[in-house]
XYZ file of C-alpha atoms in Angstrom:
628
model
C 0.000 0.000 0.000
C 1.645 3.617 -1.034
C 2.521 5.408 2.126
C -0.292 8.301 0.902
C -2.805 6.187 2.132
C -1.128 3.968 4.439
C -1.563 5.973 7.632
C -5.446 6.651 6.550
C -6.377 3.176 6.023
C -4.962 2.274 9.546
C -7.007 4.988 11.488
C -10.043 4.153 9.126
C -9.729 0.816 10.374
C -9.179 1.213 14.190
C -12.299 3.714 13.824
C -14.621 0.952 11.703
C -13.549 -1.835 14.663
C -14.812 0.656 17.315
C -18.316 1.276 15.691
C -17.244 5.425 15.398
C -17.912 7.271 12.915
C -14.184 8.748 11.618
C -13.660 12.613 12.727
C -11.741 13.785 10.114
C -8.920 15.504 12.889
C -7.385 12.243 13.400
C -7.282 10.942 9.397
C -4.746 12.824 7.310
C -4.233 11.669 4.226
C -0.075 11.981 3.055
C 0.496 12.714 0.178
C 4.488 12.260 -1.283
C 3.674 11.361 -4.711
C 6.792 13.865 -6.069
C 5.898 15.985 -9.060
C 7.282 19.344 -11.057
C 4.807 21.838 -10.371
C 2.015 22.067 -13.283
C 1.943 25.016 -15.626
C -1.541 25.838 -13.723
C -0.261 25.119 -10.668
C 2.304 28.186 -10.452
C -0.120 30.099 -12.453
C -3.087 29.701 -9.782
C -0.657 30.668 -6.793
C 0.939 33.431 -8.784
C -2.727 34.697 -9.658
C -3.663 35.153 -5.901
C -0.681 37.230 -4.954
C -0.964 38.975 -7.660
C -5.027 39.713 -7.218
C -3.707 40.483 -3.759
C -1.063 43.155 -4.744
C -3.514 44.549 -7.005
C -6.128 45.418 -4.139
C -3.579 46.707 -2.673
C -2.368 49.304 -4.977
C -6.232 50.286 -5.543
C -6.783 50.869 -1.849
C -3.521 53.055 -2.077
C -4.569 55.167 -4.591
C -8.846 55.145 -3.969
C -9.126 55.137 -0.370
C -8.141 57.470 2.251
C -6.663 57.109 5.841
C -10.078 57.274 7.064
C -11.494 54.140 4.918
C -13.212 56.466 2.852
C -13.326 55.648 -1.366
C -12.468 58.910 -2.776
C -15.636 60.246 -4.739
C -18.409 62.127 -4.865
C -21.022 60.962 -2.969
C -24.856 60.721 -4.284
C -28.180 59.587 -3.188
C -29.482 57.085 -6.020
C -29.913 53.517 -7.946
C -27.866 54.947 -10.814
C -24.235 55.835 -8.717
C -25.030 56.081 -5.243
C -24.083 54.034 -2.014
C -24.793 50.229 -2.989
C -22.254 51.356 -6.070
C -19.628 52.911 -3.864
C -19.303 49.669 -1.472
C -20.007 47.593 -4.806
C -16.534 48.376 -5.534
C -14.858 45.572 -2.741
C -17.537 43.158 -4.001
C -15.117 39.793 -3.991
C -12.123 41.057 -2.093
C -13.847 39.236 0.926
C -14.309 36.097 -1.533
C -10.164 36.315 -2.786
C -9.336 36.018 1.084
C -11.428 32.973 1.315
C -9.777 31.506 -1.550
C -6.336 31.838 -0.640
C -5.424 35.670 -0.983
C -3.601 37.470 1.401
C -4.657 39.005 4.809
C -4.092 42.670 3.792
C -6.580 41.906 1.402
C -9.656 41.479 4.268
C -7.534 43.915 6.507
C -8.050 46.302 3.773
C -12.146 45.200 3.171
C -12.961 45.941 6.501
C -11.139 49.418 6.316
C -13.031 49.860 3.531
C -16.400 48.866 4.921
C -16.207 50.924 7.950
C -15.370 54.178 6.203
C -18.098 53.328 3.626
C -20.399 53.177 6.318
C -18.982 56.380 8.252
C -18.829 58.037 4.401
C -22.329 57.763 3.373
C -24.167 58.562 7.017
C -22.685 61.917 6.301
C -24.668 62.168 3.068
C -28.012 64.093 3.205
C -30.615 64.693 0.648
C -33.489 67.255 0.266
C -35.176 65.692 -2.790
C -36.317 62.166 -0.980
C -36.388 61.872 2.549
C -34.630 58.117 2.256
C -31.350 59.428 2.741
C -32.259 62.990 4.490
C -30.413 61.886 7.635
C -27.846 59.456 6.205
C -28.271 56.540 3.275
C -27.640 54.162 6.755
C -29.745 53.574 9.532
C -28.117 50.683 12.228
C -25.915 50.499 9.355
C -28.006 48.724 6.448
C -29.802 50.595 3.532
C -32.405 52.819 4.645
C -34.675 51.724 1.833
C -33.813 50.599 -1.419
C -34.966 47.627 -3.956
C -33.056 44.465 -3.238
C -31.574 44.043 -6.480
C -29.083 47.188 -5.752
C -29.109 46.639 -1.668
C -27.955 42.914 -3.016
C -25.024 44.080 -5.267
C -24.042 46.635 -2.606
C -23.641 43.837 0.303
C -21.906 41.210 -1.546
C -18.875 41.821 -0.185
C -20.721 41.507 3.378
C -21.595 38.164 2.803
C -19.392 36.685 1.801
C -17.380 37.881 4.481
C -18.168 34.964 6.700
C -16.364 32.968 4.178
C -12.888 34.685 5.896
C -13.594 35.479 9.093
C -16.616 34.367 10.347
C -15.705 35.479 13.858
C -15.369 38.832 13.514
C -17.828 40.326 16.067
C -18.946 43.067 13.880
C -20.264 40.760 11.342
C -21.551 38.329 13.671
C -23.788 41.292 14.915
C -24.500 42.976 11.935
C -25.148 39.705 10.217
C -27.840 39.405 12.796
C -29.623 42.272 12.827
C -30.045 42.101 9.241
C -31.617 39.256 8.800
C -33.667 40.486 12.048
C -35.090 43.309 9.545
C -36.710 41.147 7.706
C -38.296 38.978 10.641
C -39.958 42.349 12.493
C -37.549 42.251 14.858
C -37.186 45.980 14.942
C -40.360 47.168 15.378
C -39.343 50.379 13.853
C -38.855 48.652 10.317
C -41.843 45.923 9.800
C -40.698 44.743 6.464
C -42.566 41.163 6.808
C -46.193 40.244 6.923
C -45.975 36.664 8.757
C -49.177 36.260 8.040
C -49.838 37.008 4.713
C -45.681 35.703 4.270
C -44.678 38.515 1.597
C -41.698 41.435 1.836
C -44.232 44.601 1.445
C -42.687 46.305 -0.735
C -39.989 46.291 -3.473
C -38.555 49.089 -1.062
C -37.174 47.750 1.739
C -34.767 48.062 4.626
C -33.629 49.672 8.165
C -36.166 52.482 7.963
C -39.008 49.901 7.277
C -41.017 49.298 3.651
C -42.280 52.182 1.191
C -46.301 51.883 1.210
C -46.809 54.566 -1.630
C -45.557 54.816 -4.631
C -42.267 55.873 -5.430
C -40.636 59.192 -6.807
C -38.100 59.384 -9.364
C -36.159 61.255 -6.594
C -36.250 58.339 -4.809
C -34.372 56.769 -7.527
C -32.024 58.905 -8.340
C -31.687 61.483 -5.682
C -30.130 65.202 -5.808
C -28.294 66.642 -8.368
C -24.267 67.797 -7.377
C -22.519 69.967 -9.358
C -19.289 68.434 -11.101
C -18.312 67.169 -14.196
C -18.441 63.589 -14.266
C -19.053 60.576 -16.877
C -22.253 59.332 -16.730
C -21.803 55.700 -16.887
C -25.404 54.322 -17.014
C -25.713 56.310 -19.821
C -24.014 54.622 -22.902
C -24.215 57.328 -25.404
C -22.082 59.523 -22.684
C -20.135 57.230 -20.916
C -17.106 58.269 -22.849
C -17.642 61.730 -21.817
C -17.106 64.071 -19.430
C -20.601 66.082 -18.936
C -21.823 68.610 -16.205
C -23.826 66.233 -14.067
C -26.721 69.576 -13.047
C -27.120 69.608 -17.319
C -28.281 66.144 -17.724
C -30.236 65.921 -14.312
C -33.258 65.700 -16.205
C -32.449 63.239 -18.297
C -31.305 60.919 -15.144
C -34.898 61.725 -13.800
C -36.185 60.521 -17.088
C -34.458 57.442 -16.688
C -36.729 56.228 -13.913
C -40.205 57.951 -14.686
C -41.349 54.659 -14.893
C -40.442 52.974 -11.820
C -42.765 54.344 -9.527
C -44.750 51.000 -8.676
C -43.740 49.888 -5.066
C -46.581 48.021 -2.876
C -46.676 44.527 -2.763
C -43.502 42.075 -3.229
C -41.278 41.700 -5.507
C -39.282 38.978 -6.994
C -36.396 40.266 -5.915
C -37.402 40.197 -2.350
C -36.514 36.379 -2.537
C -32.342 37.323 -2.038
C -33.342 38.650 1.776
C -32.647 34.737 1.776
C -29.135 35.318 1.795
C -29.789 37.275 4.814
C -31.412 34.687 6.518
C -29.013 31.858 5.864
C -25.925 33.619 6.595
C -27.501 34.336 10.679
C -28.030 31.094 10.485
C -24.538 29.778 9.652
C -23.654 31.688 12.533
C -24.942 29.358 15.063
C -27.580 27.827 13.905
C -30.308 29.526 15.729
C -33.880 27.789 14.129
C -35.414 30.805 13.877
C -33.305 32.315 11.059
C -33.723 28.808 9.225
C -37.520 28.943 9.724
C -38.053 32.142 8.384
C -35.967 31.610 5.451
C -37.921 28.085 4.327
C -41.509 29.618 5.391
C -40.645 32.757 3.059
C -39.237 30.674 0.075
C -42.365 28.040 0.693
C -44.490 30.643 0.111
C -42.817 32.161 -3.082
C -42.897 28.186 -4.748
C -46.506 27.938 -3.639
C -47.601 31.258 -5.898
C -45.468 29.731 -8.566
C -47.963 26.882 -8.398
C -50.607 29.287 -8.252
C -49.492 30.871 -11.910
C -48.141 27.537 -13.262
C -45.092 27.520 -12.753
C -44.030 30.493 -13.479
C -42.665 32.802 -10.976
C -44.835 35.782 -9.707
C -43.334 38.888 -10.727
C -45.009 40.585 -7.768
C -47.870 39.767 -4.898
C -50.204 42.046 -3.287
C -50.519 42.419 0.003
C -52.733 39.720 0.471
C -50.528 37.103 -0.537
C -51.994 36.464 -4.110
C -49.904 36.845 -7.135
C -50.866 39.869 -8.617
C -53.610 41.283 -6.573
C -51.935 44.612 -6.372
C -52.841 44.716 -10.440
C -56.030 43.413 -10.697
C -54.616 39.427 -10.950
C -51.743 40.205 -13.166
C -48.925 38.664 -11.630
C -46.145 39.887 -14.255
C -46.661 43.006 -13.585
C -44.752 45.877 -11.320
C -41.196 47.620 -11.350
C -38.653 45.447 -12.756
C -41.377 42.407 -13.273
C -41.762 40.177 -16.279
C -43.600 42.845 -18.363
C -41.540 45.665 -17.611
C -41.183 47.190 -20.959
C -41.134 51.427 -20.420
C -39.988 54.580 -22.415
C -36.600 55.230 -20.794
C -36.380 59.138 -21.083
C -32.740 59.172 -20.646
C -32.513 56.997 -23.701
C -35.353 57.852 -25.506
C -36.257 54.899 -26.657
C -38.205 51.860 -25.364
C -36.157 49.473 -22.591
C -37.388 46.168 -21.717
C -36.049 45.062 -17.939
C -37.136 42.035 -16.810
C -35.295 41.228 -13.537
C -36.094 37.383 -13.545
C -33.063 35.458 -12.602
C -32.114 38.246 -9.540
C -34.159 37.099 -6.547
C -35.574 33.882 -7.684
C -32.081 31.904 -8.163
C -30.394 33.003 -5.196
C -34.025 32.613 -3.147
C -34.922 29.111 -4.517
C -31.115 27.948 -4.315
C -31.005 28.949 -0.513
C -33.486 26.878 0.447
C -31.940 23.986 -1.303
C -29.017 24.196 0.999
C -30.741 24.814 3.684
C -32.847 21.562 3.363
C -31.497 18.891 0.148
C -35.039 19.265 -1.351
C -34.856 19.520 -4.940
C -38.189 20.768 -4.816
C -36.604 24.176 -5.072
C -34.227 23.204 -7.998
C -37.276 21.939 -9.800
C -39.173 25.462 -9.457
C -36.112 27.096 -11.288
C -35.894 24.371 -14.131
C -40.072 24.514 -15.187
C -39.431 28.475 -15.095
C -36.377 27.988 -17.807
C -38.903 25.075 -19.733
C -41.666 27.779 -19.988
C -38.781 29.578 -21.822
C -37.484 26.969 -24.187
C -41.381 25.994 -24.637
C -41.608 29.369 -26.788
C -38.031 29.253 -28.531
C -37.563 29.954 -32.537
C -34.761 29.090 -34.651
C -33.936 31.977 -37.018
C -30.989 32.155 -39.390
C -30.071 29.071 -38.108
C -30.035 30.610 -34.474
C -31.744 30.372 -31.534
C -34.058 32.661 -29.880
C -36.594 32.598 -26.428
C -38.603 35.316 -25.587
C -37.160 37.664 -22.606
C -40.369 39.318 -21.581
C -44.185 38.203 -20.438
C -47.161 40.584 -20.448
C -48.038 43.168 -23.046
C -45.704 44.049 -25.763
C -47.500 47.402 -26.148
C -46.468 48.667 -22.529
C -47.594 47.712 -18.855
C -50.624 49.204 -18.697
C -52.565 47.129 -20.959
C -55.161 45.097 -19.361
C -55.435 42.174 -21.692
C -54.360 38.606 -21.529
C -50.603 38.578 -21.508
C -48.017 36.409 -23.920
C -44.544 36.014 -24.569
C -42.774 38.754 -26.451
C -38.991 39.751 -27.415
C -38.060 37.045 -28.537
C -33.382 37.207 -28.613
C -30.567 34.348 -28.702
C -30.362 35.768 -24.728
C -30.529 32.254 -23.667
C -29.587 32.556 -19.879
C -26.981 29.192 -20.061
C -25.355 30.843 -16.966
C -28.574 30.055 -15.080
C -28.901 26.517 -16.324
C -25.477 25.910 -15.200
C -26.276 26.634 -12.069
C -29.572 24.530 -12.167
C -27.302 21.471 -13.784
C -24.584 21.846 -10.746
C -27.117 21.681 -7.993
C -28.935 18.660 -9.527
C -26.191 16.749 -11.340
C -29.084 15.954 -13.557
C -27.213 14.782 -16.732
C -30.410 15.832 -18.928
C -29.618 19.338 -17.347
C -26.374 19.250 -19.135
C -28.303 18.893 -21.965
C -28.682 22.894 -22.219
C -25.913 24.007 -21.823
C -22.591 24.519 -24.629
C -20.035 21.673 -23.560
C -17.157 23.983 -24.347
C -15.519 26.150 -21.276
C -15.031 25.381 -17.838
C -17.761 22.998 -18.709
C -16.218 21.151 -21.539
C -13.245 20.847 -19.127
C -15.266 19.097 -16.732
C -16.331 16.761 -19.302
C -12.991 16.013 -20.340
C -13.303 17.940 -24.049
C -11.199 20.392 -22.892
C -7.513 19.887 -21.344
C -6.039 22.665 -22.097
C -8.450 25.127 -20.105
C -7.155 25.884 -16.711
C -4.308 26.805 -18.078
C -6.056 29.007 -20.992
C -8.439 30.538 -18.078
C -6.039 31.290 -15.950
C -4.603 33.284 -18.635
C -7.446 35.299 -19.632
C -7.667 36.545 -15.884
C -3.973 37.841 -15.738
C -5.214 39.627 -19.459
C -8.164 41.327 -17.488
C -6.029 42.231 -13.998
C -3.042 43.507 -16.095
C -5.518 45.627 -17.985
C -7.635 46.866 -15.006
C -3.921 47.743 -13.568
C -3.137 49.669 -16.453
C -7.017 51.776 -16.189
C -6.036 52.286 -12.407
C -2.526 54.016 -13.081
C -4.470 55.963 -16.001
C -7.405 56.960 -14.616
C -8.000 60.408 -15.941
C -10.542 61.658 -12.879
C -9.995 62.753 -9.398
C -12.164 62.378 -6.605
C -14.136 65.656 -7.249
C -14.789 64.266 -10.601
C -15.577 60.779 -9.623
C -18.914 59.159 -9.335
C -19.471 55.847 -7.319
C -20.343 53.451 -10.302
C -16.587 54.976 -11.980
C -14.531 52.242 -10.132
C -16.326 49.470 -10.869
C -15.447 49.248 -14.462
C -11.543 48.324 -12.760
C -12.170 46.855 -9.415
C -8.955 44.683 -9.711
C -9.499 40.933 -8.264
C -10.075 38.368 -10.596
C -12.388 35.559 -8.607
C -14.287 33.529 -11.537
C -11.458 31.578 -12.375
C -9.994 30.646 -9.192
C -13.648 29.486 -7.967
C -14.481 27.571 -10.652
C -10.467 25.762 -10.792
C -10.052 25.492 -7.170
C -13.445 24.842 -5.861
C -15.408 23.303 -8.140
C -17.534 26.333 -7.704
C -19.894 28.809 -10.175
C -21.147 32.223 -10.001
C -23.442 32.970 -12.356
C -23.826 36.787 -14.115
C -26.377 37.721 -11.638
C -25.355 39.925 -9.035
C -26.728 38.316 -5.422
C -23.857 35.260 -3.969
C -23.888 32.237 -2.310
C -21.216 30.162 -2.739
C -22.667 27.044 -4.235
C -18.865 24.547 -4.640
C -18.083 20.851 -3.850
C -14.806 21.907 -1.812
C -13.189 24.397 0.178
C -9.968 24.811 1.634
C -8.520 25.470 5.090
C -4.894 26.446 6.559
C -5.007 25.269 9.733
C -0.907 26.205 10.898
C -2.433 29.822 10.116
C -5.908 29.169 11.416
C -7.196 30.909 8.281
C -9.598 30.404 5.234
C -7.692 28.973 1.503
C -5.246 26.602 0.852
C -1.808 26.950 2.706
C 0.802 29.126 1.325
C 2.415 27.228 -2.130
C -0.630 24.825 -2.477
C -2.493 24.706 -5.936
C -5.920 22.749 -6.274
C -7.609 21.937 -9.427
C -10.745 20.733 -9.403
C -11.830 17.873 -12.939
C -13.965 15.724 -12.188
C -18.082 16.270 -10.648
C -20.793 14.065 -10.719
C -23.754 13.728 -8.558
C -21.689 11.491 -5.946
C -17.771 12.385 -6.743
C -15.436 15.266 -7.338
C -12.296 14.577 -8.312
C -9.024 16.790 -7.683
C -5.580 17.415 -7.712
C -3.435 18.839 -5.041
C 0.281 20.203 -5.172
C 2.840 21.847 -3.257
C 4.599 23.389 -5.020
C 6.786 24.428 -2.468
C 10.215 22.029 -2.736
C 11.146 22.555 0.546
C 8.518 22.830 2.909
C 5.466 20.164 3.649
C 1.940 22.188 3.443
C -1.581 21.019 5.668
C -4.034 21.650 3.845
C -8.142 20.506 5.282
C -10.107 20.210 2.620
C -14.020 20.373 3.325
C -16.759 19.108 1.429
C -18.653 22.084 0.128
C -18.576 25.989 0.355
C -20.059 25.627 3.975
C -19.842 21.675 4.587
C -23.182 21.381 3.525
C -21.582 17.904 1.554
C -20.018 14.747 3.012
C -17.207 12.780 2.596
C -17.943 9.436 1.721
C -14.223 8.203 0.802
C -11.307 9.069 -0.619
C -9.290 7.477 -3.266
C -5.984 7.876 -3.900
C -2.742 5.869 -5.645
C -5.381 3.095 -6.212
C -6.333 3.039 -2.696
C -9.771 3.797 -1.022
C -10.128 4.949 2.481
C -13.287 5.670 3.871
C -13.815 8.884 5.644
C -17.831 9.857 6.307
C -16.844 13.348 7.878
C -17.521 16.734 5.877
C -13.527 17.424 5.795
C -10.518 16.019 5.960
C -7.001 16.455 6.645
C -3.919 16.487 3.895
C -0.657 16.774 4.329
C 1.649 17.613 1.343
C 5.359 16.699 1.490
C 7.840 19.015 -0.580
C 6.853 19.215 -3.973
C 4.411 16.485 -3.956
C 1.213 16.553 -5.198
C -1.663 13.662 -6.291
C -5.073 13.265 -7.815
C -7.690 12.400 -4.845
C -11.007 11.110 -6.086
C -13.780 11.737 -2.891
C -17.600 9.405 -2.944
C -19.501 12.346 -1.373
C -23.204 12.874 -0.490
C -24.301 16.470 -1.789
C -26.626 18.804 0.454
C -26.874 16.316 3.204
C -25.162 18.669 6.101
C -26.769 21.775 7.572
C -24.295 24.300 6.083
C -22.091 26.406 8.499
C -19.340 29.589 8.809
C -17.618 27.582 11.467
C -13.937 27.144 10.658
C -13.214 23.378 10.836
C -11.262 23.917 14.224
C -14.338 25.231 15.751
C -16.889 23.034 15.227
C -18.708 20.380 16.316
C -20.384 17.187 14.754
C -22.305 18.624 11.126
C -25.931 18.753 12.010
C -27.896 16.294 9.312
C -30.476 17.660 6.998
């Protein structure tokens, strides 16, 4: 038997002879399988230090001794606060993956000055932000889709350092907001089980209609480029001169009673105070709120409610039609900024990262299958044209929301979401799933069509840091001519890659995160999140019981621990592990490797997916998994 396995196999079987259950602290695996560092090996390590440095030379030059980002501050949807703190959106995520301390050193600088930056702001056009765009430090009232880009980094922060007291608290009182437990912001009707409004937050839910100074708050004087504007992004223009047109932008999106789809990411809320300590309570609300968003999708045959009234019925706030409301399936408007018709349809935004929640919160694929008969109602309608195909974006009138007829399918494009359906085929392993989506990618890879990937990947993510570099040592504005939304076109860390490579993990192009992966990695000399300094994973192999993946130090001198843990928050477990030929069983949600000097191996795990309550807990602090 190879001495990788030798020392496992004996534990395994002094456990098995006792009747225990194996605890993955006493079974390391050793692995001394001597190899010459892979090409992607160097370039995955070299690709975190160098995402690192980059933050690092952006904090330098965009934020200030105080934490503040250097800007001009706004009110507004268009470049205002969720855009400012939008800017640190995966630095949190890098630090779980492997990146260096500085890196969350430098996020929570960041987050605390943001915070500190925009109470300061006042408005006199809306009253949301007339004392501050904070209260208790959350959004005073916003639609989720922009209060979910703006807290990304937030959330994912429990992915580095989920004992940091101010997140532990903060994470808490979040999700509070949305379970009335400040009286002074009842967002939630338990008994009716609906968010009340598409504005939500600290100061409580907007029960009128909205103004389009809500959205887009007061005018400053500057010059500035007006990035939501594509005709003018390339300019600079005296933001008081186009104010108008900025108003004109959201004349439309005055509809605010009732819930939205989009209400369904205050999961993420939810689940995250529960990963804290798994207090019931945050669990509960989570599965009662997502039970009642897949019982309205019954309701409208499977497809998802665009917005519910008051009363809990899809669509009662519009006379029965469910698709309609701000950002809802038949949101098709005159954009005045524009001029010219817009059609935004804000499906995948709350629904995915609602409906996925609850999947790893309970294994029930119930919630997977809600996602997939929306995306058949899609493919139900599609038309090949030119040889090409198209589905239809939008639902409702194609004349405008305010028709009152029967609704239908309309705009048809060759839009044809395949980042969502990845995301549906990796949570069910569903080989027909597959069936949707191009095998070419970090997909083909996994399907062994395409060696020659990581490496090519990897690549293309030094191509986009090296070029956001080269925009931040450019970068024609100063802070007096600097909106919020300016610095997210070169926000420097490059996360896709790594996530997908080292993890077996996928973000899709929406905008609100959980991190759905089959591993995650754990230093435990440095009682930190990521792989060990010098080690390299790459992930090749998933099906609905297995992942498959290679580990290397590339260090030659020094041996590396790494723990490797079965899921983003050891919501998996470890079945067995296979490696040199030889199978050891494990049944834990991590386990323990040790890397010699440049050795590395392929380790194949058996795994049961979504079987584990998931948790923040660092391996070193945590019990026995809880079972599903």
């Amino acid at each position: 038997m190879p001495r990788s396995v030798r020392q496992a196999a004996l534990i395994a079987a002094m456990a098995l002879c006792l009747g225990a259950s194996l605890p993955a602290k006493d079974l390391t695996i050793v692995v001394d399988n001597p190899i010459a560092p892979p090409a992607w090996a160097l370039m995955e390590r070299q690709l975190l230090d160098a995402n690192s440095e980059a933050i690092e030379i952006f904090a330098d030059k965009y934020i200030d001794e105080r934490g503040y980002l250097l800007h001009t501050i706004r009110w507004g949807s268009l470049d205002g606060p969720d855009d400012a703190i939008e800017t640190y959106y995966n630095w949190t995520l890098l630090h779980a993956l492997g990146g260096r301390d500085k890196v969350l050193d430098i996020y929570k600088k960041g987050l605390e000055g943001h915070l500190m930056q925009y109470k300061e702001l006042r408005t006199t056009k809306t009253k949301i932000a007339e004392h501050g765009a904070y209260h208790n430090e959350f959004i005073t009232m916003s639609d989720f889709f922009h209060t979910g880009e703006g807290i990304r980094g937030f959330t994912m922060m429990g992915l580095a350092d989920p004992l940091d007291e101010k997140f532990r608290i903060r994470t808490k009182r979040f999700a509070g907001l949305y379970m009335n437990e400040d009286p002074s912001a009842p967002n939630y009707d338990p008994k009716h089980k609906v968010i009340r409004s598409i504005w939500n937050g600290s100061k409580g839910p907007m029960m009128h209609k909205a103004t389009v100074y809500d959205w887009v708050g007061d005018p400053v004087p500057g010059m500035f480029h007006i990035l939501h504007s594509p005709q003018r992004r390339n300019e600079m223009l005296d933001l008081m001169s186009v104010y108008d047109k900025m108003l004109a932008h959201c004349t439309e999106y005055v509809d605010s009673v009732g819930d939205s789809w989009l209400n369904m990411g205050t999961a993420i809320l939810g689940l995250n105070a529960y990963m804290l300590d798994h207090e019931n309570k945050y669990r509960d609300w989570v599965l009662e709120y997502m039970d009642a968003w897949l019982d309205r999708t019954r309701q409208t045959d499977g497809m998802i409610p665009s917005t519910v009234g008051l009363d809990g019925v899809p669509g009662s706030n519009f006379n029965g039609q469910w698709w309609k409301s701000t950002y809802g399936w038949n949101f098709t408007i005159f954009d005045g900024e524009i001029e010219q018709i817009a059609h935004r349809n804000y499906f995948p935004v709350g629904p995915w990262p609602g409906f996925s929640t609850a999947y790893l919160l309970t294994g029930d694929k119930k919630y997977i299958d809600a996602l997939r008969t929306q995306m058949d109602k899609f493919y139900e309608h599609a038309r090949v044209e030119n040889g090409q195909t198209l589905i239809p974006q939008m639902y409702g009138d194609p004349k405008g929301y305010k028709y009152k007829g029967d609704a239908e399918w309309y705009l048809w494009q060759p839009r044809l979401h395949h980042d969502r359906l990845t995301e549906i085929y990796l949570w069910s392993m569903d080989r027909r799933d597959l069936e949707r989506i191009p095998k070419e990618g970090w997909i083909g890879f996994l399907e062994g069509r395409n060696p020659g990937h990581p490496e090519k990947a990897l690549q293309g993510a030094f191509d986009r840091l090296r070029d956001n570099l080269h925009q931040i040592r450019t970068d024609p504005t100063s802070p007096d001519t600097r909106l919020a939304d300016w610095l997210l076109g070169f926000t420097p860390a490059q996360t896709d890659v790594l996530t997908q490579l080292m993890l077996g993990g996928y973000f899709s192009n929406g905008k609100l995160w959980t991190l759905h992966s089959r591993l995650r990695y754990f230093d435990p000399d440095e009682r930190r999140s990521g792989p060990p300094k010098d080690v390299a994973a790459l992930v090749d192999k998933l099906t609905a019981d297995s992942v498959a993946v290679t580990l290397v130090n590339t260090s030659q001198a020094h041996t590396r621990t790494v723990m490797v843990q079965a899921g983003g928050y050891g919501e998996h477990q470890f079945n067995s592990v296979t490696v040199g030929g030889e199978t050891t069983p494990i049944d834990h949600a991590y386990v323990t490797v040790r890397l010699e000097p440049g050795a590395g191996d392929r380790l194949e795990f058996k795994m049961q997916r979504y079987v584990n309550q998931p948790t923040l807990a660092q391996p070193w602090d945590r019990g026995w998994m809880v079972k599903n």
